[in-house]
């Protein structure tokens, strides 16, 4: 039977005139009985208060207000958050109820922002309540007195659990919680989230696989899900029928200014930092009077600037803040009443999360207004709203057995008092991430931390953990202990790589992830120059001038977020409705002219129909294909199709792709109608893996992935105590290990992990296999074109970016669109028909500037001889308002 609510807690709530929700009362009852659980409720509905008051109600009587000798109680509650900014905000939210209900308790924050003086005070005595991050909690576990520090912890809360559970930081959190449960078997663990789809799996990932205590089954508490969520769209006066990535962009500036003007306070989300900078400048130029009340917030800004913006939003002094994912999570900005999203949000969970930043309080509506930068993003907007209505959201499964994280954890626990291997294995297998770890992999990890494996046994620096005379595994070297503590964590950022001529002149830097996809001989555009990659040495790409006329990439830093499969499926359902003549939303009505032309000239992709288009122009033979599987899957699919097509004979293929489809362009005639079914055929998994690895520069991609794994596993170090190593040094060290292991230890599990992560994460082979399986079940509709369709046009434009002339962009685009509009019967431009050659010729005049959002990848694949290929990879990607839908 549930215990009655704590009278003091009820009185505190009544004194504030608050009304409690049923889900909050249930959480209090569950926690009063010592149960763990998962609270899933809308953003701003009172999740934090529910769990925190539940913890106070369950503990305030059993944990004395004053501990031994009049001191505050020891560390009793751990509140784990994924972001430092969120940690500071959470601490402020916890302090008022604590001071009223448990005045003898103390609280503090421990994260990367904690000062040395604050850390020293905490080292003398930790507070009763500690708000921290996964990395800082792991640092506490690495202390020799970890058991004494943490054995009194009765409640562990993981905030924004969805943000952690699907990545290595979540695995690190799973391992830390398993250790806390070893210290305190009665530990109550609660997770909080507003955007989880797989609740049962999420709960088990949080609590582990060990059975719950008798009579205390964990609870899933579904909170307020009927919070009013308003999703509307700023509609352009007319949606262009032939559009390209980012073509609207800043043309929507007047509408955005008006929307901000109508709001008391709002957040303007963008998907890239560069895009945030651009919109911030544009808004300030449009409204100079907003100086001081218009702010910018992203992760590259100084901490002091970010804190000033956050405080201004809380106090209502900021009219609008242009931001990135740096403000995605649950920081409480009560004055914010509206969110604007520039460009596609690319995922349903992200839309819900960002919408929740507005109306962040129980009973207040959350409103998000979508600002399309491409005509087809109108379809995405309608699809996203439909998916929210249907409760469809992306699932986040836990990674399985990442050995780099486990190796780091072994050293951490060895520092934190040492371990017996059999006991620790049982603890580790209680986590979802490592429930299935084999005895062989476990033994490999022990051998690796003991002597670095067979190839590093001669080097003392890799004898990190050794058993003592009692069989307890410890870290015997104080120097290695300090080095490990400085490098704890799983966050590894993408490095920049220098671009330099063979003769020595430095041109600048690009993202390493871009260069990693290229092979020597591949061409790319940089700084207005057409360059050919010669080789990569450490963190420098050595290049030379490329011959004119080759396809190249002028820009590499596009939006990285691919369209999620959940949202892609919703988009296809919208297109199916359009194919049936139903245009039920303002967004779909706005984009109807584009879709009508696509349907008339070719066809609309649907869940059951795969549209393929062929076109002959003076450039060659084109194939356009629209799987709607997202940019990441399309990269693998495009490379795979080109590789398969090049197998019977030599050939050259240029490839462009975006979130919706791919284009293959061959200089030689190809009978796509005859060959396409075979090229799209699914293969057994092993054969598919081999083809994917053969179609890209897999060795260089695996080398890059290995550096991240080596850093987490402690082979290389981001920094030694008192210094920080450069990316060049890190890459040199990682490359050395990579080559040594390849030569002398080819079965090294970290090498195998690098290849596995490359396939499952970067190339997403599972999704690629799923896309091929879905394609096999679809009806292939192949259409021979006389001119590019509205879906083909943006893919075509991505290749035209590579051609540079002196013609103005406006003239070039105007002529391209005019020719196509005449073919489509546009009244304003006449009725003359343009051939495909005319359109292509006019389009080659000049490259487009960087798009506002989105990017495509352009590759050139050359078959040198039968069965060989070289990939060329480059990354390019007056209004009325639609009434909002409420959910």
Coordinates of N, CA and C in Angstrom, one line a residue, residues 61-255:
X61 N 13.2 12.1 6.4 CA 13.1 11.6 7.7 C 14.2 10.6 8.1
X62 N 14.6 9.8 7.0 CA 15.6 8.7 7.3 C 17.0 9.3 7.3
X63 N 17.2 10.4 6.6 CA 18.5 11.1 6.6 C 18.4 12.3 7.5
X64 N 19.1 12.2 8.6 CA 19.0 13.3 9.6 C 19.4 14.6 9.0
X65 N 18.7 15.7 9.5 CA 19.2 17.0 9.0 C 20.6 17.3 9.3
X66 N 21.1 16.7 10.4 CA 22.5 16.9 10.7 C 23.2 15.6 10.9
X67 N 24.3 15.4 10.3 CA 25.0 14.1 10.4 C 25.8 14.0 11.6
X68 N 26.9 13.2 11.5 CA 27.8 13.0 12.6 C 28.4 14.3 13.1
X69 N 28.4 14.4 14.4 CA 29.1 15.6 15.0 C 28.6 16.9 14.5
X70 N 27.3 17.0 14.2 CA 26.6 18.2 13.8 C 26.9 18.6 12.3
X71 N 27.6 17.8 11.6 CA 27.9 18.1 10.2 C 26.7 17.7 9.3
X72 N 26.6 18.3 8.1 CA 25.6 18.0 7.2 C 25.7 16.5 6.8
X73 N 24.6 15.9 6.4 CA 24.6 14.5 6.0 C 25.6 14.3 4.8
X74 N 26.1 13.1 4.7 CA 27.0 12.8 3.5 C 26.3 12.8 2.2
X75 N 27.0 12.6 1.1 CA 26.4 12.7 -0.2 C 25.3 11.6 -0.3
X76 N 24.1 12.1 -0.5 CA 22.9 11.2 -0.5 C 22.2 11.2 -1.8
X77 N 22.2 12.3 -2.6 CA 21.5 12.3 -3.9 C 22.5 12.8 -4.9
X78 N 22.6 12.0 -6.0 CA 23.3 12.4 -7.2 C 22.4 12.7 -8.3
X79 N 22.5 13.9 -8.9 CA 21.7 14.3 -10.0 C 22.6 14.5 -11.2
X80 N 22.4 13.6 -12.2 CA 23.3 13.5 -13.3 C 22.7 14.2 -14.5
X81 N 23.4 15.1 -15.2 CA 22.9 15.8 -16.3 C 23.9 15.8 -17.5
X82 N 23.4 15.8 -18.7 CA 24.3 15.7 -19.8 C 25.1 17.0 -20.2
X83 N 24.7 18.1 -19.7 CA 25.3 19.4 -20.1 C 25.6 20.2 -18.9
X84 N 26.8 20.9 -18.9 CA 27.2 21.7 -17.8 C 26.2 22.9 -17.6
X85 N 25.7 23.5 -18.7 CA 24.7 24.6 -18.5 C 23.4 24.1 -17.8
X86 N 23.0 22.9 -18.2 CA 21.8 22.3 -17.6 C 22.1 22.0 -16.1
X87 N 23.3 21.6 -15.8 CA 23.7 21.3 -14.4 C 23.5 22.5 -13.5
X88 N 24.0 23.7 -13.9 CA 23.9 24.9 -13.2 C 22.4 25.3 -13.0
X89 N 21.6 25.2 -14.0 CA 20.2 25.5 -13.9 C 19.5 24.6 -13.0
X90 N 19.8 23.3 -13.1 CA 19.2 22.3 -12.2 C 19.5 22.5 -10.7
X91 N 20.7 22.9 -10.4 CA 21.1 23.1 -9.0 C 20.2 24.3 -8.5
X92 N 20.0 25.3 -9.2 CA 19.2 26.4 -8.8 C 17.7 25.9 -8.5
X93 N 17.2 25.0 -9.4 CA 15.9 24.6 -9.2 C 15.7 23.7 -8.0
X94 N 16.8 23.0 -7.6 CA 16.7 22.1 -6.4 C 16.8 22.8 -5.1
X95 N 17.5 23.9 -5.1 CA 17.9 24.5 -3.8 C 16.7 25.1 -3.0
X96 N 15.7 25.7 -3.6 CA 14.6 26.3 -2.8 C 13.8 25.2 -2.1
X97 N 13.3 24.1 -2.7 CA 12.6 23.1 -1.9 C 13.5 22.5 -0.8
X98 N 14.7 22.3 -1.1 CA 15.6 21.6 -0.2 C 15.8 22.5 1.1
X99 N 16.0 23.8 0.9 CA 16.2 24.7 2.0 C 15.0 24.8 2.9
X100 N 13.8 24.6 2.3 CA 12.6 24.6 3.1 C 12.3 23.3 3.8
X101 N 12.5 22.2 3.1 CA 12.1 20.9 3.6 C 13.3 20.1 4.3
X102 N 14.5 20.4 3.9 CA 15.7 19.7 4.6 C 16.7 20.8 4.8
X103 N 16.5 21.7 5.7 CA 17.4 22.8 5.9 C 18.9 22.4 6.3
X104 N 19.1 21.3 6.8 CA 20.4 20.9 7.2 C 21.2 20.3 6.0
X105 N 20.6 20.1 4.9 CA 21.3 19.5 3.7 C 22.1 20.6 3.0
X106 N 23.1 20.2 2.3 CA 23.9 21.1 1.5 C 23.8 20.6 0.0
X107 N 24.1 21.5 -0.9 CA 24.1 21.2 -2.3 C 25.2 21.9 -3.0
X108 N 25.7 21.3 -4.1 CA 26.7 21.9 -4.9 C 26.7 21.3 -6.3
X109 N 27.5 21.9 -7.2 CA 27.7 21.5 -8.6 C 29.1 21.0 -8.8
X110 N 29.3 19.9 -9.5 CA 30.6 19.5 -9.9 C 30.6 19.1 -11.3
X111 N 31.3 19.9 -12.1 CA 31.4 19.7 -13.5 C 32.7 20.3 -14.0
X112 N 32.9 20.3 -15.3 CA 34.1 21.0 -15.9 C 34.2 22.4 -15.6
X113 N 33.1 23.1 -15.2 CA 33.1 24.5 -14.9 C 33.4 24.8 -13.4
X114 N 33.5 23.8 -12.6 CA 33.7 24.0 -11.2 C 35.1 24.5 -11.0
X115 N 35.3 25.6 -10.2 CA 36.6 26.2 -10.0 C 37.5 25.3 -9.1
X116 N 38.7 25.5 -9.1 CA 39.7 24.7 -8.3 C 39.4 24.9 -6.8
X117 N 39.0 26.1 -6.4 CA 38.7 26.3 -5.0 C 37.4 25.5 -4.6
X118 N 36.4 25.5 -5.4 CA 35.2 24.8 -5.1 C 35.5 23.3 -5.1
X119 N 36.3 22.8 -6.0 CA 36.6 21.4 -6.1 C 37.4 21.0 -4.8
X120 N 38.3 21.9 -4.4 CA 39.1 21.6 -3.2 C 38.2 21.5 -2.0
X121 N 37.2 22.3 -1.9 CA 36.2 22.3 -0.7 C 35.4 21.0 -0.8
X122 N 35.0 20.6 -2.0 CA 34.3 19.3 -2.1 C 35.1 18.1 -1.8
X123 N 36.4 18.2 -2.1 CA 37.3 17.1 -1.8 C 37.4 16.9 -0.3
X124 N 37.3 18.0 0.5 CA 37.3 17.8 1.9 C 36.0 17.2 2.4
X125 N 34.8 17.6 1.8 CA 33.6 17.0 2.2 C 32.6 17.3 1.1
X126 N 32.0 16.3 0.5 CA 31.0 16.4 -0.5 C 29.7 16.9 0.1
X127 N 28.9 17.6 -0.7 CA 27.6 18.1 -0.2 C 26.6 16.9 -0.1
X128 N 25.4 17.2 0.5 CA 24.4 16.1 0.5 C 23.8 15.8 -0.8
X129 N 23.7 16.9 -1.6 CA 23.1 16.7 -3.0 C 24.2 17.3 -4.0
X130 N 24.5 16.5 -4.9 CA 25.5 16.9 -5.9 C 25.0 16.8 -7.3
X131 N 24.9 17.9 -8.0 CA 24.5 17.9 -9.4 C 25.8 17.8 -10.3
X132 N 25.9 16.8 -11.1 CA 27.1 16.5 -11.8 C 26.9 16.0 -13.2
X133 N 27.9 15.7 -13.9 CA 27.9 15.2 -15.3 C 28.5 13.7 -15.3
X134 N 28.3 12.9 -16.3 CA 28.8 11.6 -16.3 C 30.3 11.6 -16.1
X135 N 31.0 12.5 -16.7 CA 32.5 12.6 -16.6 C 32.9 12.9 -15.2
X136 N 32.3 13.8 -14.5 CA 32.7 14.2 -13.2 C 32.3 13.1 -12.2
X137 N 31.2 12.4 -12.4 CA 30.9 11.2 -11.6 C 32.0 10.1 -11.8
X138 N 32.4 9.9 -13.0 CA 33.5 8.9 -13.2 C 34.8 9.3 -12.5
X139 N 35.1 10.6 -12.5 CA 36.2 11.0 -11.7 C 36.1 10.7 -10.3
X140 N 34.9 10.9 -9.7 CA 34.8 10.5 -8.3 C 35.0 9.0 -8.1
X141 N 34.5 8.2 -9.0 CA 34.8 6.8 -8.9 C 36.2 6.4 -9.0
X142 N 37.0 7.3 -9.6 CA 38.5 7.0 -9.7 C 39.3 7.3 -8.5
X143 N 38.6 7.9 -7.5 CA 39.3 8.2 -6.2 C 39.5 6.9 -5.4
X144 N 40.6 6.9 -4.7 CA 40.9 5.7 -3.8 C 39.8 5.5 -2.8
X145 N 39.2 6.6 -2.3 CA 38.2 6.5 -1.3 C 36.8 6.6 -1.9
X146 N 36.6 6.1 -3.1 CA 35.3 6.2 -3.8 C 34.2 5.5 -3.0
X147 N 34.5 4.4 -2.4 CA 33.5 3.7 -1.7 C 33.0 4.5 -0.5
X148 N 33.9 5.1 0.3 CA 33.5 5.9 1.4 C 32.7 7.1 1.0
X149 N 33.1 7.7 -0.1 CA 32.4 8.9 -0.6 C 31.0 8.6 -1.1
X150 N 30.8 7.5 -1.7 CA 29.6 7.2 -2.5 C 28.7 6.2 -1.9
X151 N 29.1 5.5 -0.8 CA 28.3 4.4 -0.3 C 27.0 4.9 0.4
X152 N 26.9 6.2 0.7 CA 25.7 6.7 1.3 C 24.7 7.2 0.3
X153 N 25.0 7.2 -1.0 CA 24.1 7.7 -2.0 C 22.8 6.8 -2.0
X154 N 21.7 7.4 -1.9 CA 20.4 6.7 -1.8 C 19.6 6.9 -3.1
X155 N 19.8 8.0 -3.8 CA 19.0 8.3 -5.0 C 20.0 8.8 -6.1
X156 N 19.8 8.2 -7.3 CA 20.6 8.8 -8.4 C 19.5 9.1 -9.5
X157 N 19.6 10.3 -10.0 CA 18.6 10.8 -11.0 C 19.4 11.1 -12.2
X158 N 19.0 10.6 -13.4 CA 19.6 10.9 -14.7 C 18.7 11.8 -15.5
X159 N 19.0 13.0 -15.6 CA 18.1 14.0 -16.3 C 18.4 13.9 -17.8
X160 N 17.3 14.2 -18.6 CA 17.5 14.1 -20.1 C 18.1 12.8 -20.5
X161 N 17.5 11.7 -20.0 CA 18.1 10.3 -20.3 C 18.2 10.0 -21.8
X162 N 17.2 10.6 -22.6 CA 17.3 10.3 -24.0 C 18.6 10.9 -24.6
X163 N 19.1 11.9 -24.0 CA 20.3 12.5 -24.6 C 21.6 11.6 -24.4
X164 N 21.5 10.7 -23.4 CA 22.7 9.9 -23.1 C 22.6 8.4 -23.5
X165 N 21.4 7.8 -23.5 CA 21.3 6.4 -23.6 C 21.7 5.8 -24.9
X166 N 21.7 6.6 -26.0 CA 22.1 6.1 -27.3 C 23.5 6.3 -27.7
X167 N 24.4 6.7 -26.8 CA 25.8 6.9 -27.1 C 26.7 6.5 -26.1
X168 N 28.0 6.7 -26.3 CA 29.0 6.2 -25.3 C 29.0 6.9 -24.0
X169 N 28.5 8.1 -23.9 CA 28.4 8.8 -22.6 C 27.3 8.1 -21.8
X170 N 26.3 7.6 -22.5 CA 25.3 6.8 -21.8 C 25.8 5.5 -21.3
X171 N 26.7 4.8 -22.1 CA 27.4 3.6 -21.6 C 28.2 3.9 -20.4
X172 N 29.0 5.0 -20.4 CA 29.7 5.4 -19.3 C 28.8 5.6 -18.1
X173 N 27.6 6.2 -18.3 CA 26.7 6.4 -17.2 C 26.2 5.0 -16.7
X174 N 25.9 4.1 -17.6 CA 25.4 2.7 -17.2 C 26.5 2.1 -16.3
X175 N 27.7 2.2 -16.6 CA 28.8 1.6 -15.8 C 28.9 2.3 -14.4
X176 N 28.8 3.6 -14.4 CA 28.8 4.3 -13.1 C 27.7 3.9 -12.2
X177 N 26.5 3.8 -12.8 CA 25.3 3.4 -12.0 C 25.5 2.0 -11.5
X178 N 26.0 1.1 -12.3 CA 26.3 -0.3 -11.8 C 27.2 -0.3 -10.6
X179 N 28.2 0.6 -10.6 CA 29.1 0.6 -9.5 C 28.4 1.2 -8.3
X180 N 27.6 2.2 -8.5 CA 26.8 2.8 -7.3 C 25.9 1.7 -6.7
X181 N 25.3 0.9 -7.6 CA 24.5 -0.2 -7.0 C 25.3 -1.2 -6.3
X182 N 26.5 -1.4 -6.7 CA 27.4 -2.3 -5.9 C 27.7 -1.7 -4.5
X183 N 27.9 -0.4 -4.5 CA 28.1 0.3 -3.2 C 26.8 0.3 -2.3
X184 N 25.7 0.5 -3.0 CA 24.4 0.7 -2.3 C 23.3 -0.1 -3.0
X185 N 23.1 -1.4 -2.6 CA 22.2 -2.2 -3.3 C 20.7 -1.7 -3.3
X186 N 20.4 -0.8 -2.3 CA 19.0 -0.3 -2.3 C 18.9 1.0 -3.0
X187 N 19.9 1.4 -3.9 CA 19.9 2.6 -4.6 C 18.6 2.8 -5.4
X188 N 17.9 3.9 -5.3 CA 16.8 4.3 -6.2 C 17.4 5.1 -7.4
X189 N 17.0 4.7 -8.6 CA 17.5 5.3 -9.8 C 16.3 5.7 -10.6
X190 N 16.3 7.0 -11.0 CA 15.2 7.5 -11.8 C 15.8 8.3 -13.0
X191 N 15.1 8.0 -14.1 CA 15.5 8.7 -15.4 C 14.3 9.7 -15.8
X192 N 14.7 10.8 -16.3 CA 13.7 11.8 -16.8 C 13.9 12.0 -18.3
X193 N 12.8 12.1 -19.0 CA 12.8 12.4 -20.4 C 11.5 12.9 -20.9
X194 N 11.5 13.6 -22.0 CA 10.2 14.0 -22.7 C 10.2 13.4 -24.1
X195 N 11.2 12.8 -24.6 CA 11.3 12.4 -26.0 C 11.8 11.0 -26.1
X196 N 11.2 10.0 -25.5 CA 11.6 8.6 -25.7 C 10.5 7.9 -26.3
X197 N 10.9 7.0 -27.2 CA 9.9 6.1 -27.9 C 9.9 4.7 -27.3
X198 N 11.1 4.2 -27.0 CA 11.2 2.8 -26.5 C 11.3 2.8 -25.0
X199 N 10.2 3.0 -24.3 CA 10.2 3.2 -22.8 C 10.7 2.0 -22.1
X200 N 10.2 0.8 -22.4 CA 10.6 -0.4 -21.7 C 12.2 -0.6 -21.8
X201 N 12.7 -0.4 -23.1 CA 14.1 -0.6 -23.3 C 14.9 0.5 -22.6
X202 N 14.3 1.7 -22.6 CA 15.0 2.8 -21.9 C 15.1 2.6 -20.4
X203 N 14.0 2.1 -19.8 CA 14.0 1.8 -18.4 C 15.1 0.7 -18.0
X204 N 15.1 -0.4 -18.8 CA 16.0 -1.4 -18.6 C 17.5 -1.0 -18.7
X205 N 17.7 -0.1 -19.7 CA 19.1 0.4 -19.9 C 19.5 1.3 -18.7
X206 N 18.5 2.0 -18.2 CA 18.8 2.8 -17.0 C 19.1 2.0 -15.8
X207 N 18.4 0.9 -15.5 CA 18.4 0.1 -14.3 C 19.3 -1.1 -14.4
X208 N 19.6 -1.5 -15.6 CA 20.4 -2.7 -15.8 C 19.6 -4.0 -15.8
X209 N 20.3 -5.1 -16.0 CA 19.6 -6.4 -16.2 C 19.3 -7.2 -14.9
X210 N 19.9 -6.7 -13.8 CA 19.7 -7.4 -12.5 C 18.3 -7.3 -12.1
X211 N 17.7 -8.4 -11.5 CA 16.3 -8.3 -11.0 C 16.1 -7.3 -9.9
X212 N 14.9 -6.7 -9.9 CA 14.6 -5.7 -8.9 C 14.4 -6.4 -7.6
X213 N 14.7 -5.6 -6.5 CA 14.4 -6.2 -5.2 C 13.0 -6.7 -5.0
X214 N 12.8 -7.7 -4.2 CA 11.5 -8.3 -4.1 C 10.5 -7.3 -3.6
X215 N 9.3 -7.3 -4.3 CA 8.2 -6.3 -3.9 C 8.5 -4.9 -4.4
X216 N 9.5 -4.7 -5.1 CA 9.8 -3.3 -5.6 C 10.1 -3.2 -7.1
X217 N 9.1 -3.7 -7.9 CA 9.3 -3.6 -9.3 C 9.5 -2.1 -9.8
X218 N 10.3 -1.9 -10.8 CA 10.5 -0.5 -11.2 C 9.2 0.0 -11.9
X219 N 9.0 1.3 -12.0 CA 7.8 1.9 -12.5 C 8.2 2.8 -13.7
X220 N 7.3 2.7 -14.7 CA 7.3 3.7 -15.8 C 6.1 4.6 -15.6
X221 N 6.4 5.8 -15.3 CA 5.4 6.8 -15.0 C 5.2 7.7 -16.2
X222 N 4.1 7.6 -16.9 CA 3.8 8.4 -18.0 C 3.1 9.7 -17.5
X223 N 3.8 10.8 -17.7 CA 3.3 12.1 -17.2 C 2.3 12.8 -18.1
X224 N 2.4 14.1 -18.1 CA 1.5 14.9 -18.9 C 1.9 14.8 -20.4
X225 N 1.1 14.1 -21.2 CA 1.4 14.0 -22.7 C 0.4 14.8 -23.5
X226 N -0.6 15.4 -22.8 CA -1.5 16.2 -23.6 C -1.2 17.7 -23.5
X227 N 0.0 18.0 -23.2 CA 0.4 19.4 -23.2 C 0.2 20.0 -24.6
X228 N -0.3 21.2 -24.7 CA -0.6 21.8 -26.0 C 0.7 22.1 -26.7
X229 N 0.8 21.5 -27.8 CA 2.0 21.7 -28.7 C 1.6 22.2 -30.0
X230 N 1.9 23.5 -30.2 CA 1.5 24.2 -31.5 C 2.6 24.1 -32.4
X231 N 2.4 23.5 -33.6 CA 3.4 23.5 -34.7 C 2.8 24.2 -35.9
X232 N 3.4 25.3 -36.2 CA 3.0 26.0 -37.4 C 4.2 26.3 -38.3
X233 N 3.9 26.9 -39.5 CA 4.9 27.1 -40.5 C 4.8 28.5 -41.1
X234 N 5.9 29.2 -41.3 CA 5.9 30.4 -42.0 C 5.9 30.0 -43.5
X235 N 4.8 30.3 -44.2 CA 4.7 30.0 -45.6 C 5.2 31.1 -46.5
X236 N 5.9 30.8 -47.6 CA 6.3 31.8 -48.5 C 5.1 32.2 -49.4
X237 N 5.1 33.3 -50.0 CA 4.0 33.8 -50.9 C 3.8 32.7 -52.0
X238 N 4.9 32.1 -52.4 CA 4.7 31.0 -53.4 C 5.9 30.2 -53.3
X239 N 5.7 28.9 -53.3 CA 6.8 27.9 -53.2 C 7.3 27.6 -54.6
X240 N 8.6 27.9 -54.9 CA 9.2 27.7 -56.2 C 9.0 26.2 -56.6
X241 N 8.7 26.0 -57.9 CA 8.5 24.7 -58.4 C 9.8 24.0 -58.7
X242 N 10.8 24.8 -58.9 CA 12.2 24.2 -59.1 C 13.1 24.9 -58.1
X243 N 13.4 24.1 -57.1 CA 14.1 24.7 -55.9 C 15.4 23.9 -55.6
X244 N 16.2 24.5 -54.8 CA 17.4 23.9 -54.4 C 17.7 24.1 -52.9
X245 N 18.7 23.4 -52.4 CA 18.9 23.5 -50.9 C 19.2 24.9 -50.5
X246 N 18.4 25.4 -49.6 CA 18.6 26.8 -49.1 C 18.2 27.9 -49.9
X247 N 17.4 27.7 -51.0 CA 17.1 28.8 -51.9 C 16.2 29.8 -51.3
X248 N 15.4 29.5 -50.3 CA 14.6 30.5 -49.6 C 15.5 31.2 -48.6
X249 N 16.0 30.5 -47.6 CA 17.0 31.0 -46.7 C 16.6 32.4 -46.1
X250 N 17.5 33.3 -46.3 CA 17.3 34.7 -45.8 C 16.2 35.4 -46.5
X251 N 15.7 34.9 -47.6 CA 14.5 35.6 -48.1 C 13.3 35.5 -47.2
X252 N 13.3 34.6 -46.2 CA 12.3 34.6 -45.2 C 12.6 35.5 -44.0
X253 N 13.6 36.4 -44.1 CA 14.0 37.2 -43.0 C 12.8 38.2 -42.6
X254 N 12.1 38.8 -43.5 CA 11.0 39.7 -43.1 C 10.0 39.0 -42.2
X255 N 9.6 37.8 -42.6 CA 8.7 37.0 -41.9 C 9.2 36.6 -40.5

